[in-house]
């Protein structure tokens, strides 16, 4: 009898690029705790910024913040680990400080093809350096994030944006592709 042909696993047509904080990991409390410990009122803290800029805005020394940050406090959102385990090729593009970003990826055992943090950008995070390093066109990626800055980052680069709607803090705008669970990403990668 004839043996069935085995199909080679095809790489996804679209490569996911993820924001880290608030998208892959539920990090709100981990990000807020150092500011609060250093005397900042919780209501004064906002998300989605370059850490150095937020520290400067709040009058906190970056080194003091980093010393108070617990890189083991942020945990993956439910479903994220299964999502990442099923993706061969993915990247991280984050405003997170590189010391804590690298530590969190290592602790979680996550190995994206590329992870760029705040030190890789001239100012706020941009998709351009990710696209250049991976030799991708904007149409080759979907950027998944949880903030207005994430949405803008995708739009400026000409990439598709998907809102990490599994984060209860994420606010959809008209035209957003909203992912209610990490498993909702699969159709966008086909």
PDB file of C-alpha atoms in Angstrom:
ATOM      1  CA  UNK A   1       0.000   0.000   0.000  1.00  0.00           C
ATOM      2  CA  UNK A   2       0.958   3.544  -0.631  1.00  0.00           C
ATOM      3  CA  UNK A   3       2.353   5.472   2.332  1.00  0.00           C
ATOM      4  CA  UNK A   4       0.705   8.826   3.087  1.00  0.00           C
ATOM      5  CA  UNK A   5       2.912  11.823   2.406  1.00  0.00           C
ATOM      6  CA  UNK A   6       3.864  13.762   5.472  1.00  0.00           C
ATOM      7  CA  UNK A   7       3.398  17.474   5.127  1.00  0.00           C
ATOM      8  CA  UNK A   8       6.118  19.765   6.294  1.00  0.00           C
ATOM      9  CA  UNK A   9       4.892  22.202   8.904  1.00  0.00           C
ATOM     10  CA  UNK A  10       4.409  25.546   7.211  1.00  0.00           C
ATOM     11  CA  UNK A  11       5.534  28.704   9.003  1.00  0.00           C
ATOM     12  CA  UNK A  12       2.774  31.191   9.703  1.00  0.00           C
ATOM     13  CA  UNK A  13       2.046  33.629   6.899  1.00  0.00           C
ATOM     14  CA  UNK A  14       2.051  36.476   9.425  1.00  0.00           C
ATOM     15  CA  UNK A  15       4.543  36.829  12.278  1.00  0.00           C
ATOM     16  CA  UNK A  16       3.191  38.026  15.633  1.00  0.00           C
ATOM     17  CA  UNK A  17       5.117  40.774  17.397  1.00  0.00           C
ATOM     18  CA  UNK A  18       4.017  41.263  20.990  1.00  0.00           C
ATOM     19  CA  UNK A  19       4.218  44.040  23.494  1.00  0.00           C
ATOM     20  CA  UNK A  20       5.279  42.444  26.795  1.00  0.00           C
ATOM     21  CA  UNK A  21       3.726  44.307  29.746  1.00  0.00           C
ATOM     22  CA  UNK A  22      -0.056  44.158  29.747  1.00  0.00           C
ATOM     23  CA  UNK A  23      -0.085  41.920  26.678  1.00  0.00           C
ATOM     24  CA  UNK A  24       1.855  38.736  27.388  1.00  0.00           C
ATOM     25  CA  UNK A  25       2.244  39.275  31.126  1.00  0.00           C
ATOM     26  CA  UNK A  26      -0.164  40.710  33.657  1.00  0.00           C
ATOM     27  CA  UNK A  27       2.326  43.197  35.004  1.00  0.00           C
ATOM     28  CA  UNK A  28       0.273  46.163  36.187  1.00  0.00           C
ATOM     29  CA  UNK A  29       0.885  45.525  39.886  1.00  0.00           C
ATOM     30  CA  UNK A  30       4.544  44.662  39.294  1.00  0.00           C
ATOM     31  CA  UNK A  31       5.029  47.956  37.418  1.00  0.00           C
ATOM     32  CA  UNK A  32       3.119  50.048  39.957  1.00  0.00           C
ATOM     33  CA  UNK A  33       4.636  48.583  43.143  1.00  0.00           C
ATOM     34  CA  UNK A  34       8.086  50.251  42.861  1.00  0.00           C
ATOM     35  CA  UNK A  35       6.520  53.663  42.233  1.00  0.00           C
ATOM     36  CA  UNK A  36       4.195  53.282  45.229  1.00  0.00           C
ATOM     37  CA  UNK A  37       7.087  52.051  47.397  1.00  0.00           C
ATOM     38  CA  UNK A  38       9.016  55.158  46.355  1.00  0.00           C
ATOM     39  CA  UNK A  39       6.162  57.469  47.418  1.00  0.00           C
ATOM     40  CA  UNK A  40       4.199  58.011  44.183  1.00  0.00           C
ATOM     41  CA  UNK A  41       0.403  58.063  44.439  1.00  0.00           C
ATOM     42  CA  UNK A  42      -1.129  55.095  42.588  1.00  0.00           C
ATOM     43  CA  UNK A  43      -3.501  57.395  40.651  1.00  0.00           C
ATOM     44  CA  UNK A  44      -0.544  59.334  39.199  1.00  0.00           C
ATOM     45  CA  UNK A  45       0.918  56.247  37.475  1.00  0.00           C
ATOM     46  CA  UNK A  46       0.130  55.586  33.805  1.00  0.00           C
ATOM     47  CA  UNK A  47       1.057  52.737  31.444  1.00  0.00           C
ATOM     48  CA  UNK A  48       2.650  52.311  28.028  1.00  0.00           C
ATOM     49  CA  UNK A  49       5.557  54.741  28.418  1.00  0.00           C
ATOM     50  CA  UNK A  50       9.300  54.404  28.262  1.00  0.00           C
ATOM     51  CA  UNK A  51      10.241  53.722  31.895  1.00  0.00           C
ATOM     52  CA  UNK A  52      12.891  56.457  32.004  1.00  0.00           C
ATOM     53  CA  UNK A  53      10.302  59.001  30.812  1.00  0.00           C
ATOM     54  CA  UNK A  54       7.728  57.879  33.387  1.00  0.00           C
ATOM     55  CA  UNK A  55      10.337  57.979  36.169  1.00  0.00           C
ATOM     56  CA  UNK A  56      11.348  61.479  35.116  1.00  0.00           C
ATOM     57  CA  UNK A  57       7.694  62.587  34.964  1.00  0.00           C
ATOM     58  CA  UNK A  58       7.059  61.212  38.457  1.00  0.00           C
ATOM     59  CA  UNK A  59      10.337  62.501  39.961  1.00  0.00           C
ATOM     60  CA  UNK A  60      11.833  59.077  40.628  1.00  0.00           C
ATOM     61  CA  UNK A  61      15.394  58.003  39.805  1.00  0.00           C
ATOM     62  CA  UNK A  62      15.430  55.169  37.254  1.00  0.00           C
ATOM     63  CA  UNK A  63      18.032  53.242  39.280  1.00  0.00           C
ATOM     64  CA  UNK A  64      15.828  53.424  42.395  1.00  0.00           C
ATOM     65  CA  UNK A  65      12.841  52.145  40.438  1.00  0.00           C
ATOM     66  CA  UNK A  66      14.842  49.245  38.955  1.00  0.00           C
ATOM     67  CA  UNK A  67      16.200  48.311  42.402  1.00  0.00           C
ATOM     68  CA  UNK A  68      12.617  48.132  43.725  1.00  0.00           C
ATOM     69  CA  UNK A  69      11.196  46.222  40.719  1.00  0.00           C
ATOM     70  CA  UNK A  70      10.467  42.509  41.243  1.00  0.00           C
ATOM     71  CA  UNK A  71      11.002  40.793  37.873  1.00  0.00           C
ATOM     72  CA  UNK A  72       9.325  37.640  39.249  1.00  0.00           C
ATOM     73  CA  UNK A  73       6.033  39.381  40.078  1.00  0.00           C
ATOM     74  CA  UNK A  74       4.482  39.563  36.585  1.00  0.00           C
ATOM     75  CA  UNK A  75       2.761  36.376  35.436  1.00  0.00           C
ATOM     76  CA  UNK A  76       1.501  35.346  31.993  1.00  0.00           C
ATOM     77  CA  UNK A  77      -2.130  36.018  31.208  1.00  0.00           C
ATOM     78  CA  UNK A  78      -4.180  32.795  30.997  1.00  0.00           C
ATOM     79  CA  UNK A  79      -3.707  31.183  27.596  1.00  0.00           C
ATOM     80  CA  UNK A  80      -0.502  33.037  26.690  1.00  0.00           C
ATOM     81  CA  UNK A  81       1.853  30.137  27.421  1.00  0.00           C
ATOM     82  CA  UNK A  82      -0.219  27.799  25.222  1.00  0.00           C
ATOM     83  CA  UNK A  83      -0.286  30.432  22.475  1.00  0.00           C
ATOM     84  CA  UNK A  84       3.494  30.904  22.495  1.00  0.00           C
ATOM     85  CA  UNK A  85       4.134  27.156  22.639  1.00  0.00           C
ATOM     86  CA  UNK A  86       2.241  26.817  19.351  1.00  0.00           C
ATOM     87  CA  UNK A  87       4.090  29.556  17.468  1.00  0.00           C
ATOM     88  CA  UNK A  88       7.405  28.852  15.757  1.00  0.00           C
ATOM     89  CA  UNK A  89       8.330  32.438  14.991  1.00  0.00           C
ATOM     90  CA  UNK A  90       7.479  35.486  17.122  1.00  0.00           C
ATOM     91  CA  UNK A  91       9.073  38.628  18.519  1.00  0.00           C
ATOM     92  CA  UNK A  92       8.784  41.075  21.403  1.00  0.00           C
ATOM     93  CA  UNK A  93       8.823  44.855  20.956  1.00  0.00           C
ATOM     94  CA  UNK A  94       8.511  46.588  24.324  1.00  0.00           C
ATOM     95  CA  UNK A  95       9.102  49.889  26.113  1.00  0.00           C
ATOM     96  CA  UNK A  96      10.202  47.802  29.126  1.00  0.00           C
ATOM     97  CA  UNK A  97      13.670  48.407  30.517  1.00  0.00           C
ATOM     98  CA  UNK A  98      16.002  45.735  29.070  1.00  0.00           C
ATOM     99  CA  UNK A  99      17.254  44.443  32.436  1.00  0.00           C
ATOM    100  CA  UNK A 100      13.781  43.470  33.640  1.00  0.00           C
ATOM    101  CA  UNK A 101      12.539  42.455  30.181  1.00  0.00           C
ATOM    102  CA  UNK A 102      15.384  40.004  29.591  1.00  0.00           C
ATOM    103  CA  UNK A 103      15.021  38.656  33.149  1.00  0.00           C
ATOM    104  CA  UNK A 104      11.291  38.062  32.703  1.00  0.00           C
ATOM    105  CA  UNK A 105      11.708  36.283  29.362  1.00  0.00           C
ATOM    106  CA  UNK A 106      14.401  34.039  30.874  1.00  0.00           C
ATOM    107  CA  UNK A 107      12.334  33.290  33.996  1.00  0.00           C
ATOM    108  CA  UNK A 108       9.357  32.297  31.853  1.00  0.00           C
ATOM    109  CA  UNK A 109      11.500  30.233  29.471  1.00  0.00           C
ATOM    110  CA  UNK A 110      10.270  32.234  26.488  1.00  0.00           C
ATOM    111  CA  UNK A 111      12.588  32.482  23.497  1.00  0.00           C
ATOM    112  CA  UNK A 112      11.281  34.877  20.870  1.00  0.00           C
ATOM    113  CA  UNK A 113      13.257  35.158  17.674  1.00  0.00           C
ATOM    114  CA  UNK A 114      13.943  38.776  18.630  1.00  0.00           C
ATOM    115  CA  UNK A 115      13.257  40.846  21.748  1.00  0.00           C
ATOM    116  CA  UNK A 116      13.843  44.579  21.583  1.00  0.00           C
ATOM    117  CA  UNK A 117      13.417  46.771  24.650  1.00  0.00           C
ATOM    118  CA  UNK A 118      13.626  50.501  25.383  1.00  0.00           C
ATOM    119  CA  UNK A 119      17.380  50.702  24.743  1.00  0.00           C
ATOM    120  CA  UNK A 120      16.878  49.586  21.115  1.00  0.00           C
ATOM    121  CA  UNK A 121      14.829  52.620  20.107  1.00  0.00           C
ATOM    122  CA  UNK A 122      15.576  56.267  19.655  1.00  0.00           C
ATOM    123  CA  UNK A 123      12.713  57.474  21.876  1.00  0.00           C
ATOM    124  CA  UNK A 124       9.476  55.532  22.325  1.00  0.00           C
ATOM    125  CA  UNK A 125       9.278  52.017  20.965  1.00  0.00           C
ATOM    126  CA  UNK A 126       8.866  51.568  17.202  1.00  0.00           C
ATOM    127  CA  UNK A 127       8.276  48.567  14.976  1.00  0.00           C
ATOM    128  CA  UNK A 128      10.791  49.739  12.358  1.00  0.00           C
ATOM    129  CA  UNK A 129      13.845  48.218  14.080  1.00  0.00           C
ATOM    130  CA  UNK A 130      11.993  44.908  14.561  1.00  0.00           C
ATOM    131  CA  UNK A 131      10.993  44.801  10.896  1.00  0.00           C
ATOM    132  CA  UNK A 132      14.539  45.661   9.798  1.00  0.00           C
ATOM    133  CA  UNK A 133      16.247  43.081  12.035  1.00  0.00           C
ATOM    134  CA  UNK A 134      13.840  40.325  10.962  1.00  0.00           C
ATOM    135  CA  UNK A 135      13.828  41.438   7.292  1.00  0.00           C
ATOM    136  CA  UNK A 136      10.025  41.728   7.312  1.00  0.00           C
ATOM    137  CA  UNK A 137       7.578  44.009   5.567  1.00  0.00           C
ATOM    138  CA  UNK A 138       4.817  45.629   7.689  1.00  0.00           C
ATOM    139  CA  UNK A 139       2.304  43.357   5.935  1.00  0.00           C
ATOM    140  CA  UNK A 140       4.232  40.358   7.329  1.00  0.00           C
ATOM    141  CA  UNK A 141       3.426  41.145  10.978  1.00  0.00           C
ATOM    142  CA  UNK A 142       0.591  41.728  13.383  1.00  0.00           C
ATOM    143  CA  UNK A 143       1.464  43.796  16.445  1.00  0.00           C
ATOM    144  CA  UNK A 144      -0.413  42.736  19.568  1.00  0.00           C
ATOM    145  CA  UNK A 145      -0.655  45.253  22.388  1.00  0.00           C
ATOM    146  CA  UNK A 146      -2.870  46.727  25.078  1.00  0.00           C
ATOM    147  CA  UNK A 147      -2.451  50.523  24.924  1.00  0.00           C
ATOM    148  CA  UNK A 148      -3.076  53.470  22.610  1.00  0.00           C
ATOM    149  CA  UNK A 149       0.706  53.731  22.191  1.00  0.00           C
ATOM    150  CA  UNK A 150       0.774  50.119  20.932  1.00  0.00           C
ATOM    151  CA  UNK A 151      -1.969  50.932  18.427  1.00  0.00           C
ATOM    152  CA  UNK A 152      -0.055  54.005  17.228  1.00  0.00           C
ATOM    153  CA  UNK A 153       3.171  52.009  16.988  1.00  0.00           C
ATOM    154  CA  UNK A 154       1.498  49.564  14.584  1.00  0.00           C
ATOM    155  CA  UNK A 155      -0.221  52.304  12.588  1.00  0.00           C
ATOM    156  CA  UNK A 156       2.970  54.340  12.090  1.00  0.00           C
ATOM    157  CA  UNK A 157       4.739  51.234  10.775  1.00  0.00           C
ATOM    158  CA  UNK A 158       1.810  50.259   8.527  1.00  0.00           C
ATOM    159  CA  UNK A 159       1.312  46.948  10.362  1.00  0.00           C
ATOM    160  CA  UNK A 160      -1.924  45.337  11.513  1.00  0.00           C
ATOM    161  CA  UNK A 161      -2.773  46.001  15.166  1.00  0.00           C
ATOM    162  CA  UNK A 162      -4.633  43.585  17.419  1.00  0.00           C
ATOM    163  CA  UNK A 163      -5.782  44.606  20.888  1.00  0.00           C
ATOM    164  CA  UNK A 164      -4.967  42.212  23.733  1.00  0.00           C
ATOM    165  CA  UNK A 165      -8.552  42.307  24.978  1.00  0.00           C
ATOM    166  CA  UNK A 166      -7.751  39.672  27.601  1.00  0.00           C
ATOM    167  CA  UNK A 167      -6.257  42.554  29.597  1.00  0.00           C
ATOM    168  CA  UNK A 168      -9.259  44.166  31.318  1.00  0.00           C
ATOM    169  CA  UNK A 169      -7.491  47.561  31.199  1.00  0.00           C
ATOM    170  CA  UNK A 170      -7.260  47.510  27.365  1.00  0.00           C
ATOM    171  CA  UNK A 171      -9.727  49.871  25.684  1.00  0.00           C
ATOM    172  CA  UNK A 172     -10.871  49.132  22.137  1.00  0.00           C
ATOM    173  CA  UNK A 173     -11.264  51.877  19.564  1.00  0.00           C
ATOM    174  CA  UNK A 174     -13.359  51.694  16.394  1.00  0.00           C
ATOM    175  CA  UNK A 175     -11.599  49.555  13.807  1.00  0.00           C
ATOM    176  CA  UNK A 176      -9.540  47.551  16.303  1.00  0.00           C
ATOM    177  CA  UNK A 177      -9.192  43.825  15.882  1.00  0.00           C
ATOM    178  CA  UNK A 178      -9.972  42.726  19.443  1.00  0.00           C
ATOM    179  CA  UNK A 179      -8.619  39.432  20.716  1.00  0.00           C
ATOM    180  CA  UNK A 180     -10.659  38.321  23.727  1.00  0.00           C
ATOM    181  CA  UNK A 181      -8.372  35.353  24.456  1.00  0.00           C
ATOM    182  CA  UNK A 182      -4.842  34.574  23.241  1.00  0.00           C
ATOM    183  CA  UNK A 183      -6.212  31.694  21.163  1.00  0.00           C
ATOM    184  CA  UNK A 184      -8.133  34.275  19.085  1.00  0.00           C
ATOM    185  CA  UNK A 185      -4.825  35.205  17.411  1.00  0.00           C
ATOM    186  CA  UNK A 186      -4.619  32.022  15.297  1.00  0.00           C
ATOM    187  CA  UNK A 187      -6.862  33.236  12.409  1.00  0.00           C
ATOM    188  CA  UNK A 188      -4.727  36.387  12.017  1.00  0.00           C
ATOM    189  CA  UNK A 189      -1.598  34.274  11.505  1.00  0.00           C
ATOM    190  CA  UNK A 190      -3.046  32.178   8.659  1.00  0.00           C
TER     191      UNK A 190
END
